Short mmCIF file of C-alpha atoms in Angstrom, two decimals:
data_model
loop_
_atom_site.label_atom_id
_atom_site.label_comp_id
_atom_site.label_asym_id
_atom_site.label_seq_id
_atom_site.Cartn_x
_atom_site.Cartn_y
_atom_site.Cartn_z
CA MET S 1477 -0.13 -0.26 -0.01
CA ALA S 1478 2.88 2.26 0.84
CA GLU S 1479 4.54 1.75 -2.52
CA ALA S 1480 1.25 2.36 -4.28
CA ASN S 1481 0.85 5.61 -2.23
CA GLU S 1482 4.54 6.60 -3.56
CA ALA S 1483 3.77 5.79 -7.17
CA THR S 1484 0.20 7.88 -7.02
CA ARG S 1485 2.31 10.88 -5.28
CA ALA S 1486 5.09 10.61 -8.09
CA GLY S 1487 2.43 10.75 -11.07
CA ASN S 1488 0.62 13.51 -9.42
CA ARG S 1489 3.81 15.43 -9.48
CA ILE S 1490 4.56 14.81 -12.98
CA ARG S 1491 1.06 15.97 -13.98
CA ARG S 1492 1.39 19.13 -11.83
CA SER S 1493 4.87 19.87 -13.22
CA ALA S 1494 3.26 19.66 -16.59
CA GLY S 1495 0.63 21.95 -15.67
CA ARG S 1496 3.14 24.55 -14.33
CA LYS S 1497 4.96 24.41 -17.61
CA ALA S 1498 1.87 25.02 -19.63
CA ALA S 1499 0.85 28.01 -17.32
CA TYR S 1500 4.27 29.45 -17.66
CA THR S 1501 4.14 29.34 -21.27
CA VAL S 1502 0.88 31.21 -21.43
CA PHE S 1503 2.24 33.96 -19.11
CA SER S 1504 5.40 34.33 -20.91
CA GLY S 1505 3.40 34.84 -24.10
CA THR S 1506 1.23 37.33 -22.50
CA VAL S 1507 4.40 39.40 -21.00
CA LEU S 1508 5.94 39.30 -24.76
CA LEU S 1509 2.58 40.67 -26.12
CA GLY S 1510 2.37 43.24 -23.41
CA VAL S 1511 5.80 44.47 -24.25
CA ALA S 1512 5.18 44.44 -27.89
CA GLY S 1513 1.83 46.56 -27.60
CA GLY S 1514 4.09 49.22 -25.83
CA LEU S 1515 6.39 49.31 -28.70
CA VAL S 1516 3.79 49.42 -31.22
CA ALA S 1517 2.13 52.62 -29.21
CA ALA S 1518 5.55 54.23 -29.36
CA SER S 1519 6.10 53.69 -32.86
CA ALA S 1520 2.72 55.39 -33.68
CA ILE S 1521 3.83 58.35 -32.28
CA ALA S 1522 7.78 58.65 -32.96
CA ALA S 1523 8.41 56.75 -36.00
CA PRO S 1524 9.25 58.16 -39.35
CA GLU S 1525 6.68 57.83 -42.17
CA ARG S 1526 8.84 55.17 -44.01
CA SER S 1527 11.85 52.82 -42.54
CA ASP S 1528 13.68 50.17 -44.23
CA LEU S 1529 14.91 48.57 -40.73
CA SER S 1530 13.81 45.07 -40.66
CA VAL S 1531 13.98 43.37 -37.17
CA PRO S 1532 13.38 39.61 -37.23
CA PRO S 1533 11.08 38.27 -34.61
CA PRO S 1534 13.06 37.23 -31.34
CA ARG S 1535 13.17 33.59 -30.64
CA THR S 1536 12.01 32.20 -27.23
CA GLU S 1537 12.65 28.81 -25.92
CA VAL S 1538 9.95 26.25 -25.85
CA PRO S 1539 9.75 24.59 -22.28
CA ALA S 1540 10.12 20.84 -22.41
CA GLY S 1541 6.99 18.88 -22.13
CA VAL S 1542 6.23 15.53 -20.40
CA LEU S 1543 7.43 12.48 -22.72
CA THR S 1544 4.55 10.00 -23.00
CA GLY S 1545 4.35 6.52 -24.44
CA VAL S 1546 1.64 4.03 -24.92
CA CYS S 1547 2.22 0.41 -24.26
CA PRO S 1548 0.26 -2.53 -25.99
CA GLU S 1549 -2.20 -4.50 -24.35
CA PRO S 1550 -1.39 -8.21 -23.35
CA LEU S 1551 -2.41 -10.47 -26.21
CA ARG S 1552 -5.81 -12.18 -25.98
CA LEU S 1553 -7.50 -14.63 -28.08
CA LEU S 1554 -10.72 -13.43 -29.89
CA SER S 1555 -13.99 -15.18 -28.63
CA GLY S 1556 -16.53 -16.51 -30.93
CA SER S 1557 -16.42 -16.15 -34.58
CA GLY S 1558 -14.71 -12.81 -34.99
CA ASP S 1559 -17.14 -11.74 -37.30
CA GLY S 1560 -17.41 -7.73 -37.98
CA THR S 1561 -14.95 -5.47 -36.77
CA ASP S 1562 -15.47 -5.15 -33.00
CA ALA S 1563 -13.19 -7.40 -31.01
CA GLU S 1564 -14.33 -9.41 -28.09
CA PHE S 1565 -11.72 -11.48 -26.27
CA SER S 1566 -11.25 -14.56 -24.22
CA PRO S 1567 -9.21 -15.28 -21.09
CA VAL S 1568 -5.57 -15.51 -21.46
CA SER S 1569 -3.59 -18.96 -21.01
CA GLU S 1570 -2.52 -19.85 -17.56
CA SER S 1571 1.07 -19.50 -18.62
CA ALA S 1572 0.78 -16.18 -20.24
CA ALA S 1573 2.98 -13.35 -18.69
CA THR S 1574 3.32 -9.79 -19.84
CA ALA S 1575 5.60 -7.34 -18.32
CA VAL S 1576 6.82 -3.78 -19.13
CA THR S 1577 10.25 -2.46 -18.13
CA THR S 1578 10.64 1.35 -18.18
CA ALA S 1579 14.45 3.17 -18.30
CA VAL S 1580 14.80 6.90 -17.84
CA VAL S 1581 18.11 8.94 -18.17
CA GLY S 1582 18.49 12.13 -16.62
CA GLY S 1583 20.05 14.98 -18.48
CA THR S 1584 23.95 15.91 -17.80
CA GLY S 1585 24.38 17.22 -14.56
CA ALA S 1586 20.62 17.16 -13.76
CA ALA S 1587 18.56 15.44 -11.30
CA LEU S 1588 16.70 12.22 -12.13
CA PRO S 1589 13.31 13.22 -13.35
CA ALA S 1590 9.91 11.64 -11.99
CA ALA S 1591 8.53 8.66 -13.86
CA GLU S 1592 5.20 6.77 -13.81
CA LEU S 1593 3.81 3.63 -15.56
CA SER S 1594 -0.11 3.56 -15.08
CA VAL S 1595 -3.25 2.04 -16.63
CA LEU S 1596 -4.28 4.08 -19.78
CA GLY S 1597 -7.31 6.18 -18.82
CA GLY S 1598 -8.10 5.05 -15.30
CA GLY S 1599 -4.84 6.55 -13.66
CA GLU S 1600 -4.35 3.43 -11.69
CA SER S 1601 -0.35 3.58 -10.86
CA VAL S 1602 1.63 0.32 -11.63
CA ALA S 1603 4.94 1.74 -10.67
CA ALA S 1604 6.67 5.07 -10.45
CA LEU S 1605 10.21 6.54 -9.86
CA GLU S 1606 10.54 9.50 -7.46
CA PRO S 1607 12.42 12.65 -8.94
CA GLY S 1608 15.81 12.43 -7.37
CA ALA S 1609 17.02 14.65 -4.76
CA ASP S 1610 20.57 14.36 -5.66
CA VAL S 1611 22.40 16.30 -8.51
CA PRO S 1612 25.27 14.48 -10.10
CA LEU S 1613 28.77 16.08 -11.01
CA ALA S 1614 29.33 18.08 -13.77
CA GLY S 1615 29.19 15.96 -16.98
CA ALA S 1616 27.52 13.01 -15.02
CA ARG S 1617 24.05 11.51 -15.45
CA LEU S 1618 21.61 9.57 -13.48
CA ALA S 1619 19.44 6.73 -14.70
CA GLY S 1620 16.42 4.88 -13.26
CA VAL S 1621 14.71 1.61 -14.06
CA LEU S 1622 11.22 0.21 -13.39
CA ALA S 1623 11.90 -3.54 -14.19
CA LYS S 1624 9.80 -6.08 -15.41
CA GLN S 1625 6.28 -4.79 -14.09
CA ALA S 1626 3.31 -7.05 -14.50
CA VAL S 1627 0.61 -5.48 -16.53
CA THR S 1628 -2.83 -6.92 -17.31
CA LYS S 1629 -4.20 -3.72 -19.41
CA VAL S 1630 -3.29 -0.91 -21.53
CA THR S 1631 -0.58 0.91 -20.00
CA ALA S 1632 1.22 4.23 -20.37
CA PHE S 1633 4.40 5.91 -19.26
CA GLU S 1634 5.25 9.45 -18.55
CA ALA S 1635 8.61 10.87 -17.75
CA ALA S 1636 9.19 14.41 -16.47
CA PRO S 1637 11.56 16.91 -18.37
CA SER S 1638 15.23 16.75 -17.03
CA GLY S 1639 17.77 19.62 -16.99
CA GLY S 1640 15.37 21.96 -19.42
CA GLN S 1641 14.88 19.15 -22.07
CA GLN S 1642 12.70 16.36 -22.47
CA ALA S 1643 13.92 13.13 -20.81
CA THR S 1644 15.51 10.37 -22.58
CA ALA S 1645 13.05 7.68 -21.66
CA ASN S 1646 11.57 4.57 -23.16
CA ALA S 1647 9.41 1.42 -22.26
CA VAL S 1648 8.88 -2.02 -23.80
CA MET S 1649 6.11 -4.86 -23.20
CA GLY S 1650 7.06 -8.39 -23.55
CA TYR S 1651 4.66 -11.12 -23.82
CA THR S 1652 5.44 -14.91 -23.25
CA ALA S 1653 3.36 -17.82 -23.32
CA ASN S 1654 4.27 -21.61 -23.63
CA ASP S 1655 1.07 -23.30 -24.02
CA GLY S 1656 -2.40 -22.61 -25.71
CA ASP S 1657 -3.35 -21.09 -29.03
CA LEU S 1658 -1.32 -17.53 -28.25
CA ALA S 1659 1.81 -19.60 -27.34
CA GLY S 1660 5.08 -17.80 -28.28
CA LEU S 1661 7.01 -14.35 -27.75
CA ALA S 1662 5.97 -10.89 -28.81
CA ALA S 1663 7.48 -7.59 -27.92
CA ALA S 1664 6.95 -3.90 -28.68
CA ASN S 1665 8.34 -0.42 -27.73
CA CYS S 1666 5.73 1.70 -25.90
CA GLN S 1667 4.78 4.10 -28.70
CA THR S 1668 4.66 7.98 -28.68
CA PRO S 1669 1.28 9.00 -29.94
CA ALA S 1670 0.98 10.53 -33.38
CA ASN S 1671 -1.64 11.38 -36.21
CA ASP S 1672 -0.21 9.61 -39.28
CA MET S 1673 1.61 6.24 -39.33
CA TRP S 1674 1.83 3.10 -41.51
CA LEU S 1675 1.66 -0.52 -40.25
CA VAL S 1676 2.93 -3.14 -42.93
CA GLY S 1677 2.81 -6.97 -42.60
CA ALA S 1678 -0.49 -7.81 -41.44
CA ARG S 1679 -2.42 -11.09 -42.75
CA THR S 1680 -6.15 -11.74 -42.52
CA THR S 1681 -6.10 -15.17 -44.34
CA VAL S 1682 -7.86 -18.15 -42.69
CA GLY S 1683 -6.31 -19.09 -39.55
CA ALA S 1684 -4.75 -15.56 -39.29
CA THR S 1685 -6.09 -12.86 -36.92
CA ALA S 1686 -5.05 -9.20 -37.09
CA VAL S 1687 -6.30 -6.81 -34.55
CA LEU S 1688 -5.61 -3.18 -34.83
CA ARG S 1689 -5.38 -1.33 -31.33
CA LEU S 1690 -6.02 2.32 -31.34
CA ASN S 1691 -5.11 4.13 -27.97
CA ASN S 1692 -5.76 7.72 -27.32
CA PRO S 1693 -3.59 8.96 -24.15
CA SER S 1694 -4.53 12.57 -24.83
CA GLY S 1695 -7.54 14.75 -23.33
CA THR S 1696 -8.92 15.41 -26.51
CA ALA S 1697 -10.93 12.80 -28.69
CA ALA S 1698 -9.51 11.41 -31.85
CA THR S 1699 -11.28 10.65 -35.00
CA VAL S 1700 -9.52 7.98 -36.85
CA ASP S 1701 -9.50 7.22 -40.85
CA LEU S 1702 -7.94 4.05 -42.03
CA GLU S 1703 -6.73 3.16 -45.43
CA ILE S 1704 -5.98 -0.54 -46.15
CA TYR S 1705 -3.97 -1.65 -49.19
CA GLY S 1706 -3.52 -5.28 -50.56
CA ALA S 1707 -2.36 -7.44 -53.21
CA ASP S 1708 -5.00 -6.24 -55.52
CA GLY S 1709 -5.02 -2.50 -54.36
CA ARG S 1710 -6.52 -0.28 -52.01
CA VAL S 1711 -9.42 -2.16 -50.27
CA GLU S 1712 -12.57 0.20 -50.27
CA THR S 1713 -14.76 -0.58 -47.31
CA GLY S 1714 -17.42 0.74 -44.96
CA GLY S 1715 -16.50 1.37 -41.16
CA SER S 1716 -12.84 2.71 -42.07
CA ARG S 1717 -13.31 6.34 -41.43
CA GLY S 1718 -14.77 8.50 -38.66
CA ILE S 1719 -13.75 5.91 -35.95
CA VAL S 1720 -13.84 7.79 -32.70
CA VAL S 1721 -11.42 7.14 -29.99
CA ALA S 1722 -12.23 8.71 -26.72
CA PRO S 1723 -9.63 10.47 -24.51
CA GLY S 1724 -8.06 7.65 -22.25
CA GLU S 1725 -9.67 4.65 -24.54
CA THR S 1726 -8.57 2.01 -26.75
CA ARG S 1727 -10.46 0.81 -30.04
CA SER S 1728 -9.80 -2.71 -31.06
CA ILE S 1729 -10.72 -3.68 -34.90
CA ILE S 1730 -10.65 -6.78 -36.53
CA LEU S 1731 -9.07 -6.22 -39.70
CA ALA S 1732 -10.59 -9.10 -41.54
CA GLY S 1733 -13.93 -7.34 -41.04
CA LEU S 1734 -12.60 -4.55 -43.37
CA ALA S 1735 -10.19 -6.70 -45.38
CA SER S 1736 -10.44 -10.17 -45.58
CA ASN S 1737 -8.11 -12.91 -46.96
CA GLN S 1738 -5.17 -10.72 -47.26
CA GLU S 1739 -1.82 -12.34 -47.33
CA SER S 1740 -0.12 -9.05 -46.84
CA ALA S 1741 -1.61 -5.92 -45.87
CA ALA S 1742 -0.62 -2.37 -45.31
CA VAL S 1743 -2.75 -0.01 -42.97
CA ARG S 1744 -2.46 3.80 -42.99
CA VAL S 1745 -3.73 5.18 -39.72
CA ARG S 1746 -4.53 9.04 -39.69
CA SER S 1747 -6.04 10.80 -36.81
CA SER S 1748 -7.50 14.24 -36.22
CA GLY S 1749 -7.99 16.01 -32.76
CA GLY S 1750 -6.02 14.12 -30.62
CA PRO S 1751 -2.86 11.92 -31.43
CA VAL S 1752 -3.21 8.14 -31.09
CA SER S 1753 -0.75 5.10 -30.86
CA ALA S 1754 -1.40 2.26 -33.12
CA PHE S 1755 -0.38 -1.54 -32.90
CA ILE S 1756 -1.32 -4.74 -34.61
CA GLU S 1757 -1.70 -7.64 -32.79
CA GLN S 1758 -0.98 -10.55 -35.26
CA THR S 1759 -1.66 -14.36 -34.34
CA ILE S 1760 -1.58 -17.28 -36.41
CA LEU S 1761 -3.25 -20.72 -35.74
CA ARG S 1762 -2.99 -23.56 -37.95
CA GLY S 1763 -5.78 -26.14 -36.74
CA LEU S 1764 -5.00 -26.80 -33.18
CA THR S 1765 -1.15 -25.61 -33.47
CA ALA S 1766 -0.11 -22.10 -32.54
CA GLY S 1767 1.67 -20.48 -35.63
CA GLY S 1768 3.19 -17.51 -34.05
CA VAL S 1769 2.21 -14.09 -32.28
CA GLU S 1770 3.85 -10.75 -33.11
CA ILE S 1771 3.05 -7.20 -32.28
CA ILE S 1772 3.38 -5.02 -35.45
CA GLU S 1773 4.71 -1.61 -34.66
CA PRO S 1774 4.47 1.37 -37.17
CA THR S 1775 7.14 1.38 -39.85
CA ALA S 1776 9.25 4.44 -41.26
CA ALA S 1777 6.90 6.87 -43.40
CA PRO S 1778 6.83 6.08 -47.25
CA SER S 1779 10.12 7.11 -48.79
CA PRO S 1780 12.08 6.22 -51.92
CA ARG S 1781 14.48 4.58 -49.54
CA GLN S 1782 13.64 2.00 -46.67
CA VAL S 1783 16.24 0.26 -44.67
CA ILE S 1784 15.16 -2.86 -42.32
CA THR S 1785 17.67 -4.67 -40.29
CA GLY S 1786 17.19 -7.72 -37.55
CA VAL S 1787 15.83 -10.00 -40.20
CA ALA S 1788 17.02 -13.35 -38.68
CA LEU S 1789 16.49 -16.38 -40.78
CA GLN S 1790 16.77 -19.85 -40.07
CA LYS S 1791 18.18 -22.68 -42.46
CA ALA S 1792 16.63 -22.06 -45.89
CA GLU S 1793 16.24 -25.83 -46.22
CA ASP S 1794 14.19 -26.10 -42.95
CA THR S 1795 12.06 -23.56 -44.00
CA ARG S 1796 11.49 -24.75 -47.37
CA LYS S 1797 10.44 -28.11 -46.04
CA LEU S 1798 8.02 -26.73 -43.58
CA ALA S 1799 6.55 -24.48 -46.32
CA GLU S 1800 5.71 -27.46 -48.49
CA GLN S 1801 3.41 -28.88 -45.77
CA ASP S 1802 -0.25 -28.11 -46.17
CA GLY S 1803 -1.13 -24.78 -44.65
CA TYR S 1804 2.41 -23.67 -44.13
CA SER S 1805 3.08 -21.70 -47.24
CA SER S 1806 3.14 -18.54 -45.32
CA VAL S 1807 6.32 -19.46 -43.36
CA SER S 1808 8.48 -18.46 -46.37
CA PRO S 1809 10.39 -15.14 -45.69
CA VAL S 1810 9.20 -12.03 -47.71
CA LEU S 1811 9.81 -8.39 -47.76
CA ASN S 1812 6.45 -6.43 -48.26
CA VAL S 1813 6.44 -3.48 -50.14
CA ALA S 1814 3.58 -1.06 -50.13
CA VAL S 1815 3.20 1.41 -52.86
CA PRO S 1816 0.67 4.21 -51.87
CA GLY S 1817 0.90 6.39 -55.05
CA THR S 1818 -0.47 6.25 -58.39
CA SER S 1819 2.65 5.15 -60.13
CA ASP S 1820 4.20 1.70 -60.44
CA ALA S 1821 7.44 1.23 -58.31
CA SER S 1822 10.53 0.04 -59.73
CA VAL S 1823 12.33 -1.46 -56.75
CA HIS S 1824 16.08 -2.31 -55.99
CA LEU S 1825 16.79 -4.49 -53.14
CA ARG S 1826 20.13 -5.00 -51.76
CA VAL S 1827 20.85 -7.32 -48.90
CA PHE S 1828 23.74 -7.18 -46.26
CA GLY S 1829 24.83 -10.02 -44.13
CA PRO S 1830 27.65 -10.49 -41.68
CA LYS S 1831 30.43 -11.00 -44.45
CA GLY S 1832 28.90 -8.43 -46.91
CA GLU S 1833 26.40 -8.03 -49.77
CA VAL S 1834 24.62 -11.19 -50.74
CA GLU S 1835 23.73 -11.42 -54.72
CA LEU S 1836 19.96 -11.74 -55.61
CA PRO S 1837 18.60 -13.32 -58.64
CA GLY S 1838 17.90 -10.58 -61.38
CA GLY S 1839 20.26 -8.13 -59.57
CA GLY S 1840 17.50 -7.63 -57.17
CA ILE S 1841 15.30 -5.42 -59.28
CA PHE S 1842 11.51 -5.85 -58.77
CA SER S 1843 8.35 -4.19 -59.75
CA VAL S 1844 5.27 -3.41 -57.68
CA PRO S 1845 2.19 -2.01 -59.17
CA ALA S 1846 0.65 1.29 -57.66
CA GLY S 1847 -1.62 1.04 -54.91
CA THR S 1848 -0.85 -2.63 -54.05
CA VAL S 1849 1.51 -4.43 -51.57
CA GLY S 1850 4.05 -6.49 -53.19
CA LYS S 1851 6.02 -9.57 -51.78
CA ILE S 1852 9.51 -10.11 -52.53
CA PRO S 1853 10.79 -13.48 -51.74
CA LEU S 1854 13.66 -14.13 -49.28
CA ALA S 1855 13.59 -17.68 -48.95
CA GLU S 1856 16.89 -18.58 -51.02
CA LEU S 1857 18.85 -16.36 -48.24
CA PRO S 1858 21.17 -18.85 -46.22
CA GLU S 1859 20.83 -19.11 -42.41
CA GLY S 1860 22.17 -15.75 -40.86
CA THR S 1861 20.85 -12.06 -39.65
CA TYR S 1862 20.42 -9.62 -42.28
CA SER S 1863 19.73 -5.93 -43.32
CA LEU S 1864 17.67 -4.91 -46.30
CA ASP S 1865 18.42 -1.72 -48.25
CA LEU S 1866 15.39 -0.73 -50.55
CA SER S 1867 15.48 1.82 -53.09
CA ALA S 1868 12.66 2.78 -55.56
CA ASP S 1869 11.50 5.48 -57.88
CA VAL S 1870 8.57 6.38 -55.95
CA ALA S 1871 7.71 6.42 -52.17
CA VAL S 1872 7.09 2.98 -50.49
CA ALA S 1873 6.41 1.71 -47.17
CA ALA S 1874 8.17 -1.84 -46.26
CA ALA S 1875 8.26 -4.62 -43.63
CA ALA S 1876 9.78 -8.12 -43.76
CA VAL S 1877 7.92 -11.11 -42.33
CA PHE S 1878 9.87 -14.30 -41.41
CA SER S 1879 8.94 -17.48 -39.26
CA ARG S 1880 10.87 -19.66 -37.16
CA GLY S 1881 10.13 -23.31 -36.73
CA THR S 1882 11.17 -26.70 -38.27
CA GLU S 1883 8.16 -29.24 -37.81
CA PRO S 1884 4.56 -29.22 -38.68
CA GLY S 1885 2.29 -29.80 -35.68
CA GLU S 1886 4.70 -28.24 -33.53
CA ARG S 1887 4.91 -24.45 -32.39
CA VAL S 1888 6.15 -21.95 -35.15
CA GLU S 1889 6.97 -18.41 -34.30
CA LEU S 1890 6.48 -15.14 -36.31
CA ALA S 1891 8.36 -12.07 -36.65
CA VAL S 1892 7.63 -8.71 -38.46
CA ALA S 1893 10.72 -6.42 -38.89
CA SER S 1894 9.68 -2.70 -39.75
CA ALA S 1895 11.93 -0.35 -41.45
CA ASP S 1896 13.42 2.48 -39.35
CA THR S 1897 15.01 5.78 -39.91
CA ARG S 1898 18.70 6.76 -39.69
CA LEU S 1899 19.97 6.60 -36.22
CA GLY S 1900 21.23 9.89 -34.43
CA SER S 1901 22.06 10.77 -30.63
CA GLU S 1902 20.70 8.87 -27.71
CA HIS S 1903 18.23 6.39 -28.76
CA LEU S 1904 17.22 4.25 -25.72
CA ALA S 1905 16.60 0.50 -26.43
CA VAL S 1906 15.36 -1.47 -23.39
CA ALA S 1907 15.52 -4.86 -22.63
CA VAL S 1908 12.54 -7.01 -23.40
CA PRO S 1909 10.91 -8.70 -20.41
CA GLY S 1910 11.00 -12.79 -21.06
CA GLY S 1911 13.53 -12.46 -23.85
CA ASP S 1912 17.00 -11.86 -24.73
CA SER S 1913 17.92 -8.78 -26.72
CA SER S 1914 20.83 -8.12 -29.11
CA LEU S 1915 21.19 -4.94 -31.41
CA VAL S 1916 21.76 -5.30 -35.04
CA PHE S 1917 23.10 -2.23 -37.11
CA THR S 1918 23.98 -1.74 -40.89
CA ALA S 1919 25.67 0.86 -42.49
CA PRO S 1920 24.81 0.60 -46.19
CA ASP S 1921 26.43 3.77 -47.61
CA GLY S 1922 29.93 3.74 -45.84
CA ALA S 1923 31.64 2.84 -42.69
CA ALA S 1924 30.27 4.42 -39.41
CA GLU S 1925 30.60 3.59 -35.67
CA VAL S 1926 28.15 3.43 -33.00
CA SER S 1927 28.58 4.34 -29.21
CA VAL S 1928 26.66 1.73 -26.90
CA ARG S 1929 26.24 2.70 -23.24
CA GLY S 1930 24.96 -0.23 -20.93
CA ILE S 1931 22.36 0.48 -18.10
CA GLY S 1932 22.09 -1.90 -15.29
CA MET S 1933 19.19 -3.41 -13.69
CA ASN S 1934 20.03 -0.68 -10.70
CA GLY S 1935 20.12 2.18 -13.03
CA THR S 1936 24.18 2.33 -13.10
CA ILE S 1937 25.21 3.71 -16.33
CA GLN S 1938 28.25 1.83 -17.66
CA GLU S 1939 31.31 3.08 -19.58
CA ALA S 1940 30.57 3.84 -23.56
CA ARG S 1941 31.94 1.13 -25.73
CA THR S 1942 32.49 2.35 -29.30
CA VAL S 1943 32.00 -0.16 -32.13
CA GLN S 1944 33.04 -0.06 -35.83
CA VAL S 1945 30.34 -0.74 -38.47
CA PRO S 1946 31.74 -1.63 -41.88
CA GLU S 1947 30.21 -0.56 -44.88
CA GLY S 1948 27.78 -3.03 -46.38
CA ARG S 1949 27.36 -5.39 -43.78
CA THR S 1950 25.40 -6.41 -40.84
CA LEU S 1951 26.62 -6.40 -37.26
CA THR S 1952 25.11 -8.08 -34.43
CA LEU S 1953 25.88 -7.01 -30.73
CA GLN S 1954 25.28 -9.45 -27.88
CA ARG S 1955 24.61 -8.36 -24.35
CA GLY S 1956 28.50 -9.17 -23.49
CA ASP S 1957 29.57 -6.86 -26.38
CA ILE S 1958 27.81 -3.97 -25.00
CA GLY S 1959 28.12 -4.19 -20.92
CA LYS S 1960 28.47 -6.09 -18.03
CA GLY S 1961 25.92 -8.25 -15.94
CA GLU S 1962 22.11 -8.07 -16.66
CA LEU S 1963 21.17 -4.80 -18.74
CA ALA S 1964 18.01 -3.02 -18.23
CA ALA S 1965 18.68 -0.77 -21.60
CA VAL S 1966 21.41 0.60 -23.79
CA LEU S 1967 21.92 4.38 -24.92
CA VAL S 1968 22.97 3.94 -28.79
CA SER S 1969 24.38 7.05 -30.65
CA ALA S 1970 25.85 7.02 -34.25
CA ALA S 1971 28.22 8.69 -36.07
CA GLY S 1972 29.80 8.85 -39.64
CA GLU S 1973 27.82 7.52 -42.65
CA ALA S 1974 24.35 6.58 -42.10
CA VAL S 1975 23.52 3.78 -39.75
CA TYR S 1976 20.39 1.90 -39.33
CA GLY S 1977 19.36 -0.63 -36.27
CA ALA S 1978 17.04 -2.72 -34.45
CA GLN S 1979 16.57 -4.84 -31.40
CA LEU S 1980 16.34 -8.59 -32.12
CA VAL S 1981 14.64 -10.68 -29.44
CA THR S 1982 14.88 -14.38 -29.00
CA GLY S 1983 13.12 -16.58 -26.41
CA GLU S 1984 12.58 -20.05 -25.30
CA GLY S 1985 12.28 -22.27 -28.57
CA PRO S 1986 11.62 -20.80 -31.60
CA GLY S 1987 10.44 -17.45 -30.05
CA ILE S 1988 11.58 -14.39 -31.89
CA SER S 1989 10.49 -10.69 -32.27
CA VAL S 1990 11.98 -7.63 -33.77
CA LEU S 1991 11.80 -3.85 -32.54
CA PRO S 1992 12.82 -0.91 -34.53
CA LEU S 1993 15.13 1.47 -32.27
CA PRO S 1994 13.09 4.42 -30.73
CA ASP S 1995 13.57 7.99 -31.81
CA GLY S 1996 16.63 9.53 -30.10
CA ALA S 1997 16.75 12.57 -27.66
CA SER S 1998 14.85 15.73 -29.09
CA GLY S 1999 16.96 18.34 -26.88
CA THR S 2000 15.49 22.02 -26.80
CA ARG S 2001 13.54 23.76 -29.23
CA SER S 2002 12.64 27.53 -29.99
CA VAL S 2003 10.40 29.39 -31.82
CA GLN S 2004 10.11 33.01 -33.30
CA VAL S 2005 7.51 35.09 -31.43
CA GLY S 2006 5.95 37.66 -33.71
CA ILE S 2007 5.31 41.13 -31.89
CA GLY S 2008 3.40 42.63 -34.63
CA TYR S 2009 0.10 41.80 -36.04
#
């Protein structure tokens, strides 16, 4: 009870702090406008009729806000037939476990900021970090960890600003189950809400269930429109527009009710009003055998270039034999490419393994019709972890889908690796509860380096290690390559040519999942404040 009270007090402090920041912003604007009014009045009396003097508007720093992320709800099996789009769920299996780990890093020379993990919409606190009273020495930093917090509902984390900047923080959710229809491993970053995002790699064929989860952590209602693309083009259907997600609520939508029998689907989520988070919970069941679980996260926005890493393939012969069995054709690894525009895409795919570039049939040139989702086969690649560098003459969105498993009738696992953007400074990768995490990097355009700094379970920040990333290769760092002991998180920064990365998670048996590295630290921002009218 005492811990719960402390957690609630910490959460209240975060919200009160955010309120003070907002009040300060408004008050500052009032002062500036008041001063501006004085200047205008003076110029009306004393200014000459014409002046060539041009004074740019002054810049004022925007106060850092609270960092918010929404964590997916634990996976649950649909009850009933699953007809329509509204989802109803059965109880989870007895062995299913879902936990969230949160890590927060304070600014240089700043105290540790307050942070809280709570139930979305209800305000019930799961765990909290008290704001630190100690200030580190100049140049030093502090970190805090909320490790492996068991959750049963949609949760959200908040981290207060630190040192005048938005905190460096992240949280991940890990799901494991060793029995039942949803046996497997699934993981996802807790997502910063947005108003426009793409999710690629969903399936709505027989035995495959894809549920889109829309969460609104803001205080403003969100109205969501969906665009769904499949192999034959955009799917026009009722019920995909004007979906209202109230503040603090979650909407669960069965994608088969909007676009059935799709082997590879791409979903664009756009919201007006409040921003939302969006995940697709993908499960596969082949008869009575679990065929994999995964949480699909948003991929990088459509662009003529996409880079995906962390594609960990098993032996090609094992996959081929399994795919030949009845009902198992979907285990073959593919690259899904969505072309949302009106022009066909000419795609050039380069594949990088640990030893360098791998030659592809036809030079890696493929064509994908406009408005469709194409599938580029990856089944002939040897066993290993790969990076995919995709270039096109039009904007595309992409994700790689692959499976692990060797025998029909036994558990098979599923993974979806989304495209990510170029790495910058201070990306915080958090270790997934219930799995073993490694970091995978590639530098397609030239040699680069990454700095990795482990954070222990007790919040201790370890010494940074610098690792060279050779041009055109895929580099995998295991836990021992990054730091000592059990790590709760890793700070990642990149320098040199463009570097792309992902977090590869493995678990018991064939368990596998891939997470994009979250955005890096945003720093301070300033805006010009006009003093005229």
